[in-house]
Amino acid sequence: MKGVILAGGLGKRLYPLTKITNKHLLPVYDKPMIFYPLQTLINAGIDDILIVTGGNHAGDFLRLLGNGKDFGLKHINYTYQEGEGGIAEALSLAEHFSDYEKIVVILGDNIIEGNIIQAVKDFRKQKEGAKILLKEVPDPERFGVPEIVDGKIVNIEEKPKNPKSNFAVIGIYMYDGKVFDIIRTLTPSARGELEITDVSNAYIREGNMTYDILEGWWSDAG
């Protein structure tokens, strides 16, 4: 299984810091932000990794990470997202890299306390479809929120005024090779972006979505 880290965007909410570097290269405690999702994938046994970056400082990733030798990797793949077309558009750039295998996608600003080892093992065994990770939060209206009926997710609503649950969909997604066909069917949202929530809802409608509850804390560092 392959891993994809989405680390594009312009990080306008973090100006002026992001005028001089990419958001995902800013320090979180004693490490650049990008180190955390990269280590999360490696800890889960994934060593074939693509980083999708963008903006004016994309070259900084190569200078920082190189081929991943400091992480015990033999190689890191890179690709470039022009503009801000949304998470799903960024993921679409991984199509050829994925070779239509199952992939684990993690947003470059997601930091977790624990690990996703068991979730990845379970998804390897899952015949097809997708898996997402959820975390109970005090302010679900800030996130994508799943509606859960009889233990199954029946819909995900983005930033709802009246959340159907107290869970947030965190920025770690597992998809089979069909994800790229789904992305091609999407139309931009009101924000002008291709939304990852629409991708997950497509799997839900097909009855091919599973989920796990993340243990330990989680932070959207962005």
GROMACS .gro file of C-alpha atoms in nm:
model
  222
    1MET     CA    1   0.000   0.000   0.000
    2LYS     CA    2   0.121   0.349  -0.085
    3GLY     CA    3   0.101   0.675   0.106
    4VAL     CA    4   0.017   1.029  -0.008
    5ILE     CA    5   0.079   1.344   0.196
    6LEU     CA    6  -0.114   1.649   0.078
    7ALA     CA    7   0.094   1.956   0.158
    8GLY     CA    8  -0.009   2.214  -0.100
    9GLY     CA    9  -0.211   2.532  -0.063
   10LEU     CA   10  -0.094   2.883   0.007
   11GLY     CA   11  -0.157   2.895   0.383
   12LYS     CA   12  -0.307   3.244   0.369
   13ARG     CA   13  -0.450   3.217   0.720
   14LEU     CA   14  -0.094   3.194   0.852
   15TYR     CA   15   0.037   3.509   0.680
   16PRO     CA   16   0.293   3.660   0.717
   17LEU     CA   17   0.474   3.339   0.815
   18THR     CA   18   0.373   3.168   0.491
   19LYS     CA   19   0.504   3.455   0.280
   20ILE     CA   20   0.849   3.305   0.328
   21THR     CA   21   0.785   2.931   0.348
   22ASN     CA   22   0.520   2.663   0.301
   23LYS     CA   23   0.276   2.615   0.591
   24HIS     CA   24   0.376   2.252   0.629
   25LEU     CA   25   0.739   2.347   0.690
   26LEU     CA   26   0.662   2.568   0.990
   27PRO     CA   27   0.781   2.429   1.324
   28VAL     CA   28   0.546   2.243   1.556
   29TYR     CA   29   0.739   2.209   1.882
   30ASP     CA   30   1.083   2.086   1.774
   31LYS     CA   31   1.015   1.961   1.420
   32PRO     CA   32   0.881   2.090   1.089
   33MET     CA   33   0.509   2.012   1.060
   34ILE     CA   34   0.561   1.777   0.764
   35PHE     CA   35   0.771   1.541   0.977
   36TYR     CA   36   0.465   1.429   1.175
   37PRO     CA   37   0.245   1.292   0.891
   38LEU     CA   38   0.551   1.143   0.724
   39GLN     CA   39   0.639   0.952   1.040
   40THR     CA   40   0.275   0.847   1.082
   41LEU     CA   41   0.286   0.670   0.745
   42ILE     CA   42   0.624   0.514   0.810
   43ASN     CA   43   0.512   0.385   1.151
   44ALA     CA   44   0.220   0.214   0.976
   45GLY     CA   45   0.459   0.025   0.748
   46ILE     CA   46   0.419   0.249   0.443
   47ASP     CA   47   0.747   0.342   0.276
   48ASP     CA   48   0.637   0.428  -0.079
   49ILE     CA   49   0.528   0.789  -0.033
   50LEU     CA   50   0.429   1.083  -0.252
   51ILE     CA   51   0.426   1.442  -0.126
   52VAL     CA   52   0.191   1.677  -0.312
   53THR     CA   53   0.305   2.033  -0.258
   54GLY     CA   54   0.251   2.374  -0.418
   55GLY     CA   55   0.297   2.747  -0.382
   56ASN     CA   56   0.620   2.941  -0.417
   57HIS     CA   57   0.827   2.734  -0.176
   58ALA     CA   58   0.780   2.380  -0.304
   59GLY     CA   59   1.156   2.339  -0.350
   60ASP     CA   60   1.202   2.374   0.025
   61PHE     CA   61   1.055   2.023   0.072
   62LEU     CA   62   1.330   1.873  -0.140
   63ARG     CA   63   1.597   2.066   0.047
   64LEU     CA   64   1.454   1.953   0.382
   65LEU     CA   65   1.357   1.592   0.311
   66GLY     CA   66   1.568   1.492   0.013
   67ASN     CA   67   1.502   1.125  -0.061
   68GLY     CA   68   1.400   1.052   0.297
   69LYS     CA   69   1.730   0.903   0.415
   70ASP     CA   70   1.686   1.055   0.763
   71PHE     CA   71   1.359   0.860   0.793
   72GLY     CA   72   1.505   0.530   0.674
   73LEU     CA   73   1.350   0.567   0.327
   74LYS     CA   74   1.519   0.493  -0.003
   75HIS     CA   75   1.309   0.738  -0.200
   76ILE     CA   76   1.038   1.006  -0.169
   77ASN     CA   77   0.821   1.108  -0.463
   78TYR     CA   78   0.710   1.468  -0.518
   79THR     CA   79   0.450   1.639  -0.736
   80TYR     CA   80   0.323   1.995  -0.767
   81GLN     CA   81  -0.032   2.133  -0.734
   82GLU     CA   82  -0.097   2.460  -0.912
   83GLY     CA   83  -0.326   2.698  -0.725
   84GLU     CA   84  -0.579   2.588  -0.464
   85GLY     CA   85  -0.823   2.347  -0.624
   86GLY     CA   86  -0.910   2.157  -0.309
   87ILE     CA   87  -0.801   1.839  -0.137
   88ALA     CA   88  -0.963   1.609  -0.393
   89GLU     CA   89  -0.789   1.787  -0.679
   90ALA     CA   90  -0.457   1.753  -0.499
   91LEU     CA   91  -0.524   1.383  -0.452
   92SER     CA   92  -0.597   1.344  -0.824
   93LEU     CA   93  -0.229   1.424  -0.890
   94ALA     CA   94  -0.140   1.092  -0.723
   95GLU     CA   95  -0.320   0.881  -0.982
   96HIS     CA   96  -0.017   0.760  -1.174
   97PHE     CA   97   0.191   0.721  -0.858
   98SER     CA   98  -0.075   0.502  -0.699
   99ASP     CA   99  -0.081   0.257  -0.990
  100TYR     CA  100  -0.442   0.203  -0.874
  101GLU     CA  101  -0.333   0.028  -0.556
  102LYS     CA  102  -0.491   0.109  -0.221
  103ILE     CA  103  -0.357   0.433  -0.077
  104VAL     CA  104  -0.345   0.606   0.261
  105VAL     CA  105  -0.390   0.982   0.230
  106ILE     CA  106  -0.294   1.217   0.511
  107LEU     CA  107  -0.318   1.594   0.521
  108GLY     CA  108   0.017   1.755   0.585
  109ASP     CA  109  -0.107   1.951   0.885
  110ASN     CA  110  -0.263   1.658   1.074
  111ILE     CA  111  -0.077   1.552   1.387
  112ILE     CA  112  -0.182   1.256   1.600
  113GLU     CA  113  -0.066   1.126   1.936
  114GLY     CA  114  -0.102   0.758   1.857
  115ASN     CA  115  -0.073   0.564   1.533
  116ILE     CA  116  -0.284   0.422   1.251
  117ILE     CA  117  -0.117   0.082   1.239
  118GLN     CA  118  -0.430  -0.124   1.311
  119ALA     CA  119  -0.649   0.083   1.079
  120VAL     CA  120  -0.403   0.029   0.794
  121LYS     CA  121  -0.386  -0.345   0.866
  122ASP     CA  122  -0.766  -0.364   0.859
  123PHE     CA  123  -0.784  -0.172   0.532
  124ARG     CA  124  -0.531  -0.404   0.370
  125LYS     CA  125  -0.777  -0.686   0.441
  126GLN     CA  126  -1.080  -0.487   0.326
  127LYS     CA  127  -1.176  -0.613  -0.018
  128GLU     CA  128  -1.263  -0.275  -0.165
  129GLY     CA  129  -1.389   0.072  -0.082
  130ALA     CA  130  -1.266   0.326   0.170
  131LYS     CA  131  -1.193   0.378   0.538
  132ILE     CA  132  -1.185   0.703   0.734
  133LEU     CA  133  -1.082   0.790   1.088
  134LEU     CA  134  -1.307   0.977   1.329
  135LYS     CA  135  -1.239   1.165   1.651
  136GLU     CA  136  -1.491   1.291   1.906
  137VAL     CA  137  -1.454   1.669   1.942
  138PRO     CA  138  -1.626   1.947   2.140
  139ASP     CA  139  -1.681   2.162   1.828
  140PRO     CA  140  -1.782   1.930   1.540
  141GLU     CA  141  -1.935   2.220   1.345
  142ARG     CA  142  -1.580   2.316   1.244
  143PHE     CA  143  -1.522   1.992   1.058
  144GLY     CA  144  -1.672   1.730   0.832
  145VAL     CA  145  -1.924   1.546   1.053
  146PRO     CA  146  -2.049   1.190   0.998
  147GLU     CA  147  -2.407   1.085   1.054
  148ILE     CA  148  -2.394   0.737   1.203
  149VAL     CA  149  -2.696   0.505   1.201
  150ASP     CA  150  -2.678   0.150   1.342
  151GLY     CA  151  -2.300   0.166   1.346
  152LYS     CA  152  -2.264   0.274   0.982
  153ILE     CA  153  -2.188   0.614   0.834
  154VAL     CA  154  -2.479   0.720   0.615
  155ASN     CA  155  -2.355   1.069   0.523
  156ILE     CA  156  -2.083   1.326   0.591
  157GLU     CA  157  -2.173   1.693   0.611
  158GLU     CA  158  -1.909   1.962   0.587
  159LYS     CA  159  -1.912   2.223   0.868
  160PRO     CA  160  -2.281   2.172   0.957
  161LYS     CA  161  -2.472   2.426   1.165
  162ASN     CA  162  -2.650   2.139   1.340
  163PRO     CA  163  -2.408   1.846   1.358
  164LYS     CA  164  -2.557   1.496   1.345
  165SER     CA  165  -2.285   1.363   1.578
  166ASN     CA  166  -1.996   1.480   1.794
  167PHE     CA  167  -1.738   1.322   1.567
  168ALA     CA  168  -1.506   1.492   1.321
  169VAL     CA  169  -1.362   1.328   1.011
  170ILE     CA  170  -0.990   1.378   1.059
  171GLY     CA  171  -0.752   1.426   0.770
  172ILE     CA  172  -0.653   1.063   0.721
  173TYR     CA  173  -0.832   0.874   0.443
  174MET     CA  174  -0.785   0.529   0.291
  175TYR     CA  175  -0.913   0.462  -0.059
  176ASP     CA  176  -0.898   0.192  -0.321
  177GLY     CA  177  -0.801   0.263  -0.682
  178LYS     CA  178  -1.155   0.368  -0.773
  179VAL     CA  179  -1.103   0.701  -0.597
  180PHE     CA  180  -0.963   0.861  -0.911
  181ASP     CA  181  -1.270   0.768  -1.115
  182ILE     CA  182  -1.483   0.927  -0.843
  183ILE     CA  183  -1.279   1.248  -0.845
  184ARG     CA  184  -1.336   1.283  -1.219
  185THR     CA  185  -1.713   1.294  -1.157
  186LEU     CA  186  -1.694   1.579  -0.904
  187THR     CA  187  -1.795   1.938  -0.964
  188PRO     CA  188  -1.649   2.229  -0.765
  189SER     CA  189  -1.823   2.333  -0.446
  190ALA     CA  190  -1.933   2.685  -0.358
  191ARG     CA  191  -1.570   2.743  -0.255
  192GLY     CA  192  -1.460   2.659  -0.608
  193GLU     CA  193  -1.282   2.345  -0.489
  194LEU     CA  194  -1.316   1.969  -0.535
  195GLU     CA  195  -1.410   1.848  -0.189
  196ILE     CA  196  -1.277   1.533  -0.024
  197THR     CA  197  -1.610   1.502   0.159
  198ASP     CA  198  -1.779   1.445  -0.178
  199VAL     CA  199  -1.533   1.164  -0.247
  200SER     CA  200  -1.610   0.992   0.082
  201ASN     CA  201  -1.986   1.036   0.034
  202ALA     CA  202  -1.960   0.858  -0.300
  203TYR     CA  203  -1.816   0.553  -0.124
  204ILE     CA  204  -2.085   0.580   0.143
  205ARG     CA  205  -2.361   0.571  -0.120
  206GLU     CA  206  -2.207   0.253  -0.260
  207GLY     CA  207  -2.197   0.095   0.086
  208ASN     CA  208  -1.818   0.063   0.075
  209MET     CA  209  -1.714   0.291   0.364
  210THR     CA  210  -1.577   0.171   0.698
  211TYR     CA  211  -1.438   0.375   0.986
  212ASP     CA  212  -1.232   0.358   1.302
  213ILE     CA  213  -1.221   0.588   1.604
  214LEU     CA  214  -0.876   0.740   1.656
  215GLU     CA  215  -0.724   0.690   1.998
  216GLY     CA  216  -0.526   0.970   2.162
  217TRP     CA  217  -0.535   1.335   2.071
  218TRP     CA  218  -0.547   1.480   1.722
  219SER     CA  219  -0.467   1.828   1.598
  220ASP     CA  220  -0.531   2.005   1.271
  221ALA     CA  221  -0.216   2.216   1.306
  222GLY     CA  222  -0.309   2.434   1.009
   0.00000   0.00000   0.00000
